[in-house]
């Protein structure tokens, strides 16, 4: 499925944002698609659908859909608990998904991991 | 302006120069109560119209907040800081301050020699002229009321920010949800929500990437009339650089690495 989602608009935006703003190479970015795919399977949504549920078009730009953002913030936390790995690894996987939302314009913060 | 306890002994200009929004705090390091008191004192002593009590605050130790309350105060834009910063100062503006406080405070200031005959101040003027005008203006003009309350509270909040920096702390202002905050803190109806000031020890360096970009002086400030830019001198600017009010601008070359390292330490998204 990773190959399937690679060409979606929101994944392309994510990969471009990773490269432009954070200096993450395309190859490194592509390695994260497996995690996003895993998340998409959990929520049973395609990447573009996830972003659509968090943003809506308004005159002159986009507006956050608070309900959608809240839902996916909670889903990411749930995902973090379910994925394999130690606490740090779980958080990192969750952060990959947060990064996907953030680079698509969905402002999202999380609490520190202590 | 010299700090106390672990204050850095900075001069005023350097405090102004070092102030910038800190967004990463050490969640585990508490802030000494004396330092919180210093921040509040700085706000209490700020300039304010009519010597009225515009700026109000609820100070909260993050760890004393019930989890449900903390959750209700959390917004997508404050979610990281609200968990990291050990002290939150919820700033409110008292919309009744001017109408309520100005007349008695003005008379008090007449009595103690602050407002004087030389400037036209008497009890008679306050009772018969100033008071009716103030009450009328503030009870009939919500925009005026909000404007003055916001401005006067902002002066106090600004001093609170500088005091935090002077005490060697990190600080920043952020938004908070008004209605949930009313429920959590039980504030009077005539208080209006302003900002939450997060306070803690910075997890990032104090430079936080460098001084923030600002338009040149002449673009913001005018001389004589609008359109004639205020012109500073290079000599004055050089002095302010030497006195550390003007500092190295963002981005400092190592900033991205710093952000990545701090984010990793705190488990926040790095990229």
Tab-separated table of N, CA, C and O in Angstrom, chain A residues 14 18 20-24 28 32 69 91-92 95-96 98-99 102-103 107-114, chain B residues 25 27-28 62 75-84 174 256 260 263-271:
chain	number	residue	atom	x	y	z
A	14	UNK	N	3.674	16.316	1.924
A	14	UNK	CA	4.439	15.939	3.117
A	14	UNK	C	5.918	15.759	2.748
A	14	UNK	O	6.800	16.343	3.397
A	18	UNK	N	8.954	17.964	4.100
A	18	UNK	CA	10.069	17.358	4.848
A	18	UNK	C	11.405	17.783	4.238
A	18	UNK	O	12.349	18.117	4.949
A	20	UNK	N	11.974	20.424	2.124
A	20	UNK	CA	12.209	21.882	2.096
A	20	UNK	C	12.468	22.456	3.480
A	20	UNK	O	13.377	23.253	3.672
A	21	UNK	N	11.638	22.077	4.432
A	21	UNK	CA	11.720	22.742	5.740
A	21	UNK	C	12.644	22.021	6.707
A	21	UNK	O	13.256	22.639	7.564
A	22	UNK	N	12.744	20.709	6.562
A	22	UNK	CA	13.498	19.958	7.568
A	22	UNK	C	14.733	19.262	7.012
A	22	UNK	O	15.446	18.589	7.747
A	23	UNK	N	14.972	19.375	5.731
A	23	UNK	CA	16.168	18.775	5.143
A	23	UNK	C	16.162	17.257	5.133
A	23	UNK	O	17.219	16.622	5.132
A	24	UNK	N	14.962	16.659	5.146
A	24	UNK	CA	14.861	15.194	5.090
A	24	UNK	C	14.805	14.790	3.619
A	24	UNK	O	13.931	15.253	2.880
A	28	UNK	N	14.679	9.222	2.581
A	28	UNK	CA	14.335	9.068	4.005
A	28	UNK	C	12.834	9.241	4.216
A	28	UNK	O	12.207	8.518	4.982
A	32	UNK	N	9.200	6.488	5.542
A	32	UNK	CA	8.154	6.703	6.558
A	32	UNK	C	6.766	6.334	6.056
A	32	UNK	O	5.811	6.324	6.830
A	69	UNK	N	-9.561	17.456	13.507
A	69	UNK	CA	-8.226	17.509	14.100
A	69	UNK	C	-8.204	16.810	15.454
A	69	UNK	O	-7.278	16.070	15.777
A	91	UNK	N	6.655	6.817	20.187
A	91	UNK	CA	6.438	8.254	20.023
A	91	UNK	C	6.913	8.714	18.649
A	91	UNK	O	6.277	9.514	17.987
A	92	UNK	N	8.083	8.181	18.232
A	92	UNK	CA	8.607	8.611	16.940
A	92	UNK	C	7.641	8.243	15.811
A	92	UNK	O	7.405	9.035	14.892
A	95	UNK	N	4.885	10.579	15.869
A	95	UNK	CA	5.319	11.887	15.364
A	95	UNK	C	5.423	11.916	13.836
A	95	UNK	O	5.259	12.971	13.223
A	96	UNK	N	5.716	10.775	13.233
A	96	UNK	CA	5.707	10.730	11.762
A	96	UNK	C	4.307	11.079	11.243
A	96	UNK	O	4.154	11.806	10.267
A	98	UNK	N	2.013	12.801	12.933
A	98	UNK	CA	1.787	14.225	13.229
A	98	UNK	C	2.457	15.092	12.157
A	98	UNK	O	1.908	16.093	11.707
A	99	UNK	N	3.668	14.683	11.784
A	99	UNK	CA	4.405	15.418	10.761
A	99	UNK	C	3.627	15.443	9.445
A	99	UNK	O	3.562	16.471	8.759
A	102	UNK	N	0.958	18.014	9.952
A	102	UNK	CA	1.534	19.358	10.085
A	102	UNK	C	1.986	19.891	8.726
A	102	UNK	O	1.698	21.035	8.371
A	103	UNK	N	2.665	19.055	7.963
A	103	UNK	CA	3.149	19.518	6.653
A	103	UNK	C	2.013	19.710	5.660
A	103	UNK	O	2.214	20.280	4.585
A	107	UNK	N	-2.177	22.390	12.008
A	107	UNK	CA	-1.362	22.678	13.191
A	107	UNK	C	-1.753	21.725	14.310
A	107	UNK	O	-2.923	21.595	14.648
A	108	UNK	N	-0.767	21.073	14.858
A	108	UNK	CA	-1.018	20.038	15.852
A	108	UNK	C	0.154	20.028	16.822
A	108	UNK	O	1.303	20.074	16.387
A	109	UNK	N	-0.122	20.033	18.094
A	109	UNK	CA	0.963	19.915	19.066
A	109	UNK	C	0.694	18.712	19.942
A	109	UNK	O	-0.443	18.259	20.074
A	110	UNK	N	1.741	18.247	20.566
A	110	UNK	CA	1.572	17.140	21.491
A	110	UNK	C	2.341	17.413	22.764
A	110	UNK	O	3.214	18.291	22.796
A	111	UNK	N	2.025	16.682	23.791
A	111	UNK	CA	2.713	16.885	25.058
A	111	UNK	C	4.090	16.226	24.992
A	111	UNK	O	4.304	15.293	24.226
A	112	UNK	N	5.016	16.707	25.839
A	112	UNK	CA	6.349	16.081	25.827
A	112	UNK	C	6.291	14.662	26.359
A	112	UNK	O	5.389	14.317	27.126
A	113	UNK	N	7.248	13.875	25.939
A	113	UNK	CA	7.336	12.499	26.421
A	113	UNK	C	8.352	12.483	27.556
A	113	UNK	O	9.529	12.752	27.331
A	114	UNK	N	7.892	12.212	28.754
A	114	UNK	CA	8.817	12.259	29.887
A	114	UNK	C	9.019	10.882	30.505
A	114	UNK	O	8.177	10.030	30.394
B	25	UNK	N	10.326	24.193	27.212
B	25	UNK	CA	10.650	24.348	28.630
B	25	UNK	C	11.089	23.009	29.201
B	25	UNK	O	10.710	21.949	28.684
B	27	UNK	N	10.260	20.495	31.539
B	27	UNK	CA	9.003	20.227	32.261
B	27	UNK	C	9.236	19.849	33.713
B	27	UNK	O	8.371	20.058	34.558
B	28	UNK	N	10.414	19.299	33.982
B	28	UNK	CA	10.664	18.755	35.317
B	28	UNK	C	11.286	19.767	36.278
B	28	UNK	O	11.418	19.489	37.452
B	62	UNK	N	1.289	24.062	37.113
B	62	UNK	CA	0.740	23.041	36.203
B	62	UNK	C	0.397	21.747	36.933
B	62	UNK	O	-0.648	21.134	36.679
B	75	UNK	N	-5.438	23.983	23.909
B	75	UNK	CA	-5.821	24.257	22.523
B	75	UNK	C	-4.745	23.658	21.621
B	75	UNK	O	-3.610	23.444	22.071
B	76	UNK	N	-5.064	23.448	20.361
B	76	UNK	CA	-4.024	22.935	19.463
B	76	UNK	C	-2.773	23.814	19.442
B	76	UNK	O	-1.676	23.307	19.269
B	77	UNK	N	-2.932	25.114	19.646
B	77	UNK	CA	-1.765	25.996	19.587
B	77	UNK	C	-1.031	26.144	20.916
B	77	UNK	O	0.030	26.755	20.963
B	78	UNK	N	-1.584	25.617	22.000
B	78	UNK	CA	-0.844	25.729	23.267
B	78	UNK	C	-0.526	24.363	23.875
B	78	UNK	O	0.045	24.280	24.965
B	79	UNK	N	-0.904	23.310	23.154
B	79	UNK	CA	-0.846	21.963	23.732
B	79	UNK	C	0.553	21.538	24.182
B	79	UNK	O	0.695	20.820	25.173
B	80	UNK	N	1.567	21.977	23.454
B	80	UNK	CA	2.917	21.609	23.850
B	80	UNK	C	3.364	22.373	25.075
B	80	UNK	O	3.805	21.796	26.086
B	81	UNK	N	3.189	23.692	25.026
B	81	UNK	CA	3.690	24.544	26.114
B	81	UNK	C	2.930	24.317	27.415
B	81	UNK	O	3.497	24.399	28.498
B	82	UNK	N	1.642	24.062	27.305
B	82	UNK	CA	0.834	23.925	28.519
B	82	UNK	C	1.309	22.725	29.350
B	82	UNK	O	1.185	22.715	30.575
B	83	UNK	N	1.874	21.750	28.659
B	83	UNK	CA	2.402	20.579	29.364
B	83	UNK	C	3.847	20.780	29.807
B	83	UNK	O	4.274	20.216	30.804
B	84	UNK	N	4.574	21.565	29.039
B	84	UNK	CA	6.000	21.728	29.363
B	84	UNK	C	6.235	22.764	30.458
B	84	UNK	O	7.084	22.572	31.322
B	174	UNK	N	0.601	33.074	25.023
B	174	UNK	CA	-0.160	32.231	24.105
B	174	UNK	C	-1.648	32.426	24.402
B	174	UNK	O	-2.021	33.038	25.408
B	256	UNK	N	18.533	25.044	13.455
B	256	UNK	CA	17.757	23.859	13.054
B	256	UNK	C	18.206	22.619	13.817
B	256	UNK	O	17.394	21.794	14.221
B	260	UNK	N	15.913	20.410	16.424
B	260	UNK	CA	15.786	18.967	16.248
B	260	UNK	C	16.189	18.235	17.530
B	260	UNK	O	15.500	17.325	17.974
B	263	UNK	N	13.603	18.861	20.309
B	263	UNK	CA	12.372	18.123	20.008
B	263	UNK	C	12.553	16.638	20.309
B	263	UNK	O	11.666	15.989	20.876
B	264	UNK	N	13.720	16.134	19.945
B	264	UNK	CA	13.982	14.714	20.189
B	264	UNK	C	14.001	14.436	21.687
B	264	UNK	O	13.418	13.470	22.167
B	265	UNK	N	14.651	15.332	22.428
B	265	UNK	CA	14.734	15.144	23.882
B	265	UNK	C	13.343	15.096	24.504
B	265	UNK	O	13.078	14.315	25.417
B	266	UNK	N	12.440	15.917	23.975
B	266	UNK	CA	11.104	16.025	24.579
B	266	UNK	C	10.073	15.135	23.891
B	266	UNK	O	8.897	15.116	24.286
B	267	UNK	N	10.495	14.426	22.860
B	267	UNK	CA	9.559	13.538	22.160
B	267	UNK	C	8.563	14.271	21.295
B	267	UNK	O	7.463	13.777	21.043
B	268	UNK	N	8.927	15.450	20.823
B	268	UNK	CA	8.035	16.226	19.952
B	268	UNK	C	8.398	15.953	18.491
B	268	UNK	O	9.517	15.506	18.212
B	269	UNK	N	7.487	16.213	17.572
B	269	UNK	CA	7.839	16.000	16.162
B	269	UNK	C	9.083	16.803	15.786
B	269	UNK	O	9.175	17.991	16.107
B	270	UNK	N	10.026	16.116	15.137
B	270	UNK	CA	11.295	16.768	14.810
B	270	UNK	C	11.281	17.374	13.422
B	270	UNK	O	12.037	18.299	13.133
B	271	UNK	N	10.481	16.774	12.547
B	271	UNK	CA	10.583	17.164	11.130
B	271	UNK	C	9.206	17.466	10.559
B	271	UNK	O	8.239	16.868	10.946
